[in-house]
XYZ file of C-alpha atoms in Angstrom:
274
model
C 20.095 -21.670 -17.383
C 23.326 -22.694 -15.638
C 24.846 -20.550 -12.924
C 27.523 -18.176 -14.133
C 30.096 -18.417 -11.270
C 32.462 -15.824 -12.869
C 29.713 -13.250 -13.114
C 28.545 -13.944 -9.576
C 32.092 -13.479 -8.171
C 32.464 -10.273 -10.178
C 29.233 -8.920 -8.786
C 30.162 -9.888 -5.252
C 33.574 -8.205 -5.715
C 31.890 -4.770 -5.882
C 30.869 -5.108 -2.227
C 34.477 -5.835 -0.949
C 35.768 -2.945 1.115
C 32.758 -0.841 0.345
C 30.996 0.274 3.585
C 28.163 2.107 1.897
C 26.313 2.056 -1.408
C 23.652 4.177 -2.979
C 20.296 2.637 -3.786
C 21.395 2.470 -7.453
C 24.711 0.833 -6.646
C 23.132 -1.727 -4.333
C 20.259 -2.423 -6.853
C 22.679 -2.941 -9.726
C 24.877 -5.299 -7.560
C 21.830 -7.233 -6.590
C 20.672 -7.424 -10.183
C 24.035 -8.696 -11.386
C 24.182 -11.348 -8.657
C 20.717 -12.647 -9.441
C 21.508 -12.583 -13.143
C 24.336 -14.923 -12.536
C 21.942 -17.358 -10.927
C 18.667 -17.276 -12.859
C 16.819 -15.726 -15.795
C 14.422 -12.833 -15.161
C 12.971 -9.809 -16.923
C 12.726 -7.138 -14.243
C 14.064 -6.211 -10.798
C 12.347 -3.873 -8.412
C 13.007 -3.071 -4.689
C 10.491 -1.377 -2.441
C 10.640 -0.423 1.183
C 7.457 -0.755 3.224
C 6.643 0.665 6.662
C 3.114 0.025 8.040
C 0.409 1.519 5.771
C 2.611 4.225 4.369
C 3.290 4.704 0.692
C 6.138 2.317 -0.204
C 9.497 3.822 -1.264
C 10.801 2.827 -4.629
C 14.529 2.018 -4.061
C 15.535 0.596 -7.379
C 13.995 -0.816 -10.575
C 14.912 -1.798 -14.174
C 11.717 -0.665 -15.945
C 11.673 1.529 -18.946
C 9.664 4.796 -18.604
C 6.352 3.271 -19.801
C 6.705 0.225 -17.580
C 7.640 2.379 -14.617
C 4.260 4.037 -14.775
C 2.529 0.697 -14.398
C 4.845 -0.915 -11.984
C 5.745 1.953 -9.756
C 3.749 5.185 -10.337
C 0.361 3.554 -10.445
C 1.305 1.009 -7.837
C 2.231 3.666 -5.333
C -0.942 5.693 -6.078
C -3.053 3.055 -4.271
C -3.030 -0.437 -5.616
C -0.160 -1.357 -3.303
C -2.755 -1.609 -0.513
C -4.191 -4.735 -2.184
C -0.922 -6.342 -3.057
C -0.051 -9.640 -1.515
C 3.605 -8.570 -1.160
C 2.589 -5.424 0.778
C 0.532 -7.433 3.247
C 3.318 -9.995 3.667
C 5.657 -7.137 4.339
C 3.228 -5.547 6.806
C 3.030 -8.934 8.609
C 6.779 -8.699 9.099
C 7.399 -12.065 7.408
C 10.896 -12.506 6.245
C 12.452 -15.010 3.721
C 11.937 -15.925 0.122
C 8.425 -16.205 -1.313
C 6.666 -16.775 -4.623
C 3.733 -14.520 -5.229
C 1.500 -17.603 -5.768
C 2.280 -18.717 -2.195
C 0.929 -15.489 -0.716
C -2.226 -14.745 -2.667
C -5.780 -15.073 -1.304
C -8.013 -17.780 -2.612
C -9.850 -15.588 -5.160
C -6.883 -13.327 -6.098
C -6.789 -14.379 -9.750
C -10.458 -13.642 -10.240
C -10.425 -10.410 -8.159
C -10.950 -6.918 -9.615
C -7.582 -5.876 -8.397
C -6.020 -8.624 -10.454
C -8.156 -8.018 -13.517
C -7.986 -4.280 -13.343
C -4.396 -3.563 -12.280
C -2.207 -6.730 -12.056
C -2.915 -7.985 -15.557
C -1.411 -4.772 -16.903
C 1.959 -5.935 -15.734
C 1.890 -8.866 -18.140
C 3.806 -11.009 -15.605
C 3.967 -14.826 -15.531
C 5.440 -14.824 -12.054
C 6.964 -12.612 -9.364
C 9.194 -13.728 -6.524
C 10.536 -11.715 -3.582
C 13.244 -11.622 -0.898
C 11.649 -10.110 2.164
C 14.180 -8.510 4.486
C 13.255 -7.142 7.921
C 14.924 -3.815 8.901
C 14.693 -1.753 12.072
C 11.779 0.648 12.738
C 9.085 -1.778 11.444
C 10.489 -1.452 7.849
C 10.640 -4.419 5.432
C 12.568 -4.276 2.166
C 11.227 -6.453 -0.700
C 13.531 -7.267 -3.562
C 11.526 -8.707 -6.430
C 12.415 -10.683 -9.543
C 9.811 -10.752 -12.284
C 9.246 -12.867 -15.419
C 6.955 -11.908 -18.234
C 4.354 -14.231 -19.726
C 6.611 -14.829 -22.722
C 9.378 -15.932 -20.410
C 7.327 -18.164 -18.253
C 7.497 -19.013 -14.571
C 10.709 -19.761 -12.659
C 11.555 -23.505 -12.990
C 11.968 -25.557 -9.810
C 15.849 -25.648 -10.041
C 16.044 -21.856 -10.147
C 13.601 -21.479 -7.266
C 15.770 -23.824 -5.237
C 18.877 -21.753 -6.090
C 17.179 -18.512 -5.108
C 16.196 -20.004 -1.748
C 19.799 -20.894 -1.110
C 20.839 -17.252 -1.927
C 18.343 -15.760 0.543
C 20.625 -15.560 3.590
C 23.235 -13.695 1.502
C 20.663 -11.395 0.076
C 19.319 -10.626 3.547
C 22.696 -9.789 4.931
C 23.595 -7.482 2.127
C 20.344 -5.713 2.192
C 20.458 -5.115 6.016
C 23.988 -3.755 5.627
C 23.624 -1.478 2.640
C 19.962 -0.292 2.745
C 19.969 1.528 6.082
C 18.567 4.866 7.168
C 15.174 4.136 5.603
C 13.202 5.423 8.660
C 14.420 8.928 7.958
C 13.268 8.663 4.425
C 9.827 7.540 5.452
C 9.641 10.285 7.945
C 10.581 12.827 5.307
C 7.971 11.517 3.000
C 5.387 11.650 5.687
C 6.222 15.350 6.259
C 5.806 16.254 2.648
C 2.824 13.953 1.786
C 0.885 13.738 4.983
C -2.733 14.703 4.675
C -4.443 16.572 7.582
C -8.072 17.022 8.301
C -9.471 19.655 10.667
C -11.669 18.650 13.572
C -12.755 21.701 15.278
C -9.698 23.772 16.039
C -7.399 20.726 15.794
C -5.682 19.238 12.874
C -5.695 15.379 12.910
C -3.037 13.540 10.957
C -4.651 10.948 8.735
C -2.944 8.171 6.853
C -4.300 7.914 3.357
C -4.712 4.083 3.766
C -6.888 4.700 6.888
C -8.995 7.403 5.303
C -10.084 5.621 2.087
C -13.514 4.704 3.482
C -13.643 7.301 6.239
C -16.200 9.616 4.475
C -18.321 6.731 2.976
C -20.286 5.883 6.136
C -18.814 2.377 6.472
C -18.457 0.672 9.874
C -15.053 -0.665 10.975
C -16.379 -4.253 10.321
C -17.622 -3.310 6.862
C -14.290 -1.649 6.086
C -12.326 -4.716 7.147
C -14.517 -6.927 4.948
C -14.322 -4.665 1.913
C -10.503 -4.480 2.231
C -10.265 -8.308 2.263
C -12.738 -8.754 -0.620
C -10.710 -6.332 -2.800
C -7.539 -8.169 -1.953
C -9.017 -11.310 -3.426
C -10.546 -13.170 -0.492
C -13.696 -15.148 -0.982
C -16.560 -14.706 1.583
C -15.437 -18.000 3.136
C -11.906 -16.833 3.504
C -13.065 -13.389 4.901
C -15.135 -15.232 7.520
C -12.177 -17.278 8.581
C -9.861 -14.368 8.869
C -12.398 -12.260 10.848
C -13.860 -15.164 12.791
C -17.360 -14.615 11.612
C -19.779 -16.762 9.551
C -19.825 -16.708 5.731
C -23.493 -15.634 5.950
C -22.522 -12.681 8.112
C -19.893 -11.666 5.637
C -22.453 -11.729 2.743
C -24.917 -9.663 4.753
C -22.252 -7.008 5.371
C -21.216 -7.031 1.670
C -24.824 -6.467 0.645
C -25.072 -3.552 3.150
C -21.875 -1.982 1.816
C -23.209 -2.223 -1.776
C -26.484 -0.675 -0.704
C -24.766 2.184 1.199
C -22.510 2.975 -1.747
C -25.228 2.584 -4.355
C -23.292 -0.089 -6.374
C -23.943 -3.623 -7.528
C -20.496 -5.055 -8.359
C -16.856 -5.469 -7.194
C -15.802 -3.463 -10.303
C -17.645 -0.437 -8.944
C -16.298 -0.985 -5.448
C -12.671 -0.943 -6.695
C -13.368 2.123 -8.786
C -14.620 3.940 -5.622
C -11.660 2.713 -3.633
C -9.083 3.856 -6.155
C -10.803 7.205 -6.774
C -10.958 7.873 -3.026
C -7.386 7.030 -2.470
C -6.238 9.012 -5.566
C -7.912 12.090 -4.110
C -6.245 11.603 -0.696
C -2.785 11.079 -2.129
C -2.651 14.251 -4.337
């Protein structure tokens, strides 16, 4: 598609003289700007801070799609999402999902169990660093019927990245307070003696399953879509050692497949996040 300059200027005009915007106002302005540049099917904006549950800032999904893309995602699968891990690493810029995925992502249980439900051909994201260890990710998505973003549109989106970054940093502020409020209402506590210890759900998923810290690190990487070779490189251990740990994990949990491993993971997280 060719760029619609008139639509782009009209969208940009809404920001002139406007010191603040609501999430919905900013999201709609972003959507209109992007629609003037490229073709896409969905827009979604999430804010991430550490391992906390991401905050849904804006999206264009219908109610049924919202369940898959937002409700289910926030319930636990976000912890295995390449966009989440890129945000946690505090990487900023414009990225295609395919540039960020582990080597076995498209054969992982996360992809086959959750991601295929989205029916997406491609997802791209603008990663914008904010204060207080927060990263905002504004995603454009194309369904399988639409196809991937062509090279010319990818090049155009990359050129738009500095503008998107400045607008996001200006209008999407005060997010730390919202994360703090979410933590107050959702935080899980566990008693240890007379004390109550705050536990992040993301840290507690494997806590009661008798896995060592090394086994937990390996399991998390495997579920994200890393091969044993990739896990070894990331943890600086041999591939053989990774395989031994994986066998030990399966034995401890009484399972024999990654499908069962993911089921335990999502069930454990679901119980923690209620």
